[in-house]
Amino acid sequence: MRQLHHEFRIPSRGPGLHEFTHLVEAWVRESGIRDGLLTLFCRHTSASLLIQENADPDVRTDLLRYFSKLAPEDPRAYVHTIEGPDDMPAHLRTALTQVQLSIPVRNGAPVLGTWQGIYLFEHRRGSHTRLVAAHLIGEP
């Protein structure tokens, strides 16, 4: 049994779903681990991780619209406003999604569906570099 750690640095330029499937697949492929479990963990409270459709960009547009209605930028609605009007809605959106993913690895690749991609879901308006910790455990 082998274990590996890595940290992905995902740049974002405002709200959106930033796919990094290709980075994860390359790292898993280069690891030499054929079968195991991959864990991804977003090290932030105003961004999250999603496995979502990567074929039709309208899905990402609709997700952004939905979450902007669900947790709107309205400083009158929140007590926590010191970091700007987009901060508390970002925390709410993160709380409603997830910061950790577990993905099986088989034959040296993450086991994803045909239309599934791995995304960093950025909830803030500014540019950021988000850190995603990766842990891979398995057999060569």
Coordinates of C-alpha atoms in Angstrom, one line a residue:
M1 CA 0.0 0.0 0.0
R2 CA 1.4 3.4 -1.0
Q3 CA 0.3 6.9 0.0
L4 CA 1.0 10.2 -1.8
H5 CA 0.2 13.8 -1.1
H6 CA 0.0 16.7 -3.5
E7 CA -1.4 20.3 -3.5
F8 CA -3.1 21.7 -6.6
R9 CA -3.0 25.5 -7.0
I10 CA -6.2 26.5 -8.9
P11 CA -6.3 30.1 -10.1
S12 CA -9.7 31.8 -10.2
R13 CA -10.8 35.1 -11.6
G14 CA -14.1 35.5 -9.8
P15 CA -17.2 33.4 -9.4
G16 CA -17.4 30.3 -11.5
L17 CA -16.7 26.6 -11.8
H18 CA -13.0 26.1 -12.7
E19 CA -12.4 22.6 -14.0
F20 CA -9.2 20.9 -13.0
T21 CA -9.9 17.3 -13.9
H22 CA -7.0 17.1 -16.3
L23 CA -4.6 18.1 -13.5
V24 CA -6.0 15.4 -11.2
E25 CA -5.9 12.7 -13.9
A26 CA -2.3 13.6 -14.8
W27 CA -1.2 13.4 -11.2
V28 CA -2.9 10.1 -10.6
R29 CA -1.5 8.6 -13.8
E30 CA 2.1 9.7 -12.8
S31 CA 1.7 8.4 -9.3
G32 CA 1.9 4.8 -10.4
I33 CA -1.0 3.8 -8.2
R34 CA -3.4 1.7 -10.2
D35 CA -6.2 1.0 -7.7
G36 CA -7.1 3.0 -4.6
L37 CA -8.9 6.1 -3.3
L38 CA -8.3 9.7 -4.0
T39 CA -9.3 12.4 -1.5
L40 CA -9.4 16.1 -2.5
F41 CA -9.8 18.8 0.1
C42 CA -10.4 22.5 -0.6
R43 CA -8.5 24.5 2.0
H44 CA -10.8 27.5 2.0
T45 CA -14.2 28.6 3.5
S46 CA -15.4 30.6 0.5
A47 CA -14.8 28.1 -2.3
S48 CA -15.8 24.5 -2.7
L49 CA -15.4 21.4 -4.7
L50 CA -17.9 19.8 -7.1
I51 CA -18.1 16.8 -9.4
Q52 CA -20.4 18.2 -12.1
E53 CA -21.2 17.9 -15.8
N54 CA -18.4 19.0 -18.1
A55 CA -20.2 18.7 -21.5
D56 CA -22.7 21.6 -21.6
P57 CA -21.5 25.0 -20.2
D58 CA -25.1 25.9 -19.6
V59 CA -25.0 23.7 -16.5
R60 CA -22.3 25.9 -14.9
T61 CA -24.3 29.1 -15.9
D62 CA -27.4 27.7 -14.2
L63 CA -25.5 26.6 -11.1
L64 CA -24.1 30.1 -10.7
R65 CA -27.5 31.7 -11.1
Y66 CA -29.1 29.3 -8.7
F67 CA -26.5 29.9 -5.9
S68 CA -26.6 33.7 -6.5
K69 CA -30.4 33.6 -5.7
L70 CA -30.0 31.1 -2.9
A71 CA -27.3 33.2 -1.1
P72 CA -27.6 36.7 -2.6
E73 CA -25.1 39.5 -2.0
D74 CA -27.2 41.7 0.3
P75 CA -25.2 43.3 3.1
R76 CA -28.5 44.0 4.9
A77 CA -29.1 40.3 5.2
Y78 CA -25.9 39.4 7.1
V79 CA -24.0 40.3 10.3
H80 CA -20.6 39.3 8.9
T81 CA -19.9 42.0 6.3
I82 CA -16.4 43.2 7.3
E83 CA -14.7 41.3 4.3
G84 CA -17.1 42.7 1.7
P85 CA -20.6 42.0 0.4
D86 CA -19.5 38.8 -1.4
D87 CA -17.9 37.1 1.6
M88 CA -20.8 35.9 3.7
P89 CA -22.7 34.7 0.6
A90 CA -19.5 32.8 -0.3
H91 CA -19.5 31.1 3.1
L92 CA -23.1 30.1 2.8
R93 CA -22.5 28.7 -0.7
T94 CA -19.6 26.7 0.6
A95 CA -21.7 25.4 3.5
L96 CA -24.3 24.2 1.0
T97 CA -21.8 22.4 -1.2
Q98 CA -18.7 20.5 -0.1
V99 CA -15.0 21.0 0.5
Q100 CA -14.0 17.4 0.3
L101 CA -14.4 14.7 -2.4
S102 CA -13.6 11.0 -2.4
I103 CA -13.0 9.5 -5.8
P104 CA -12.2 5.8 -6.4
V105 CA -9.1 5.1 -8.6
R106 CA -9.1 2.1 -10.9
N107 CA -6.6 1.2 -13.6
G108 CA -4.5 4.3 -12.8
A109 CA -7.3 6.8 -13.3
P110 CA -10.1 8.5 -11.2
V111 CA -13.4 6.7 -11.7
L112 CA -15.6 9.4 -13.2
G113 CA -18.7 9.2 -15.3
T114 CA -18.7 10.1 -19.0
W115 CA -19.8 13.7 -18.5
Q116 CA -18.3 14.3 -15.0
G117 CA -15.5 16.8 -14.3
I118 CA -13.8 17.9 -11.1
Y119 CA -14.4 21.6 -10.3
L120 CA -13.3 24.3 -7.9
F121 CA -16.4 26.3 -7.3
E122 CA -15.2 29.9 -6.6
H123 CA -17.7 31.9 -4.6
R124 CA -15.9 35.2 -4.3
R125 CA -15.6 38.1 -6.9
G126 CA -11.9 38.7 -6.7
S127 CA -9.0 36.8 -8.2
H128 CA -7.6 34.0 -5.9
T129 CA -5.3 31.1 -6.0
R130 CA -7.1 28.3 -4.3
L131 CA -5.3 25.4 -2.7
V132 CA -6.7 21.9 -3.0
A133 CA -4.9 19.2 -1.0
A134 CA -4.8 15.7 -2.5
H135 CA -4.2 12.4 -0.8
L136 CA -3.9 9.2 -2.8
I137 CA -3.8 5.8 -1.2
G138 CA -3.6 2.5 -3.0
E139 CA -1.7 -0.3 -4.8
P140 CA 0.6 0.0 -7.8

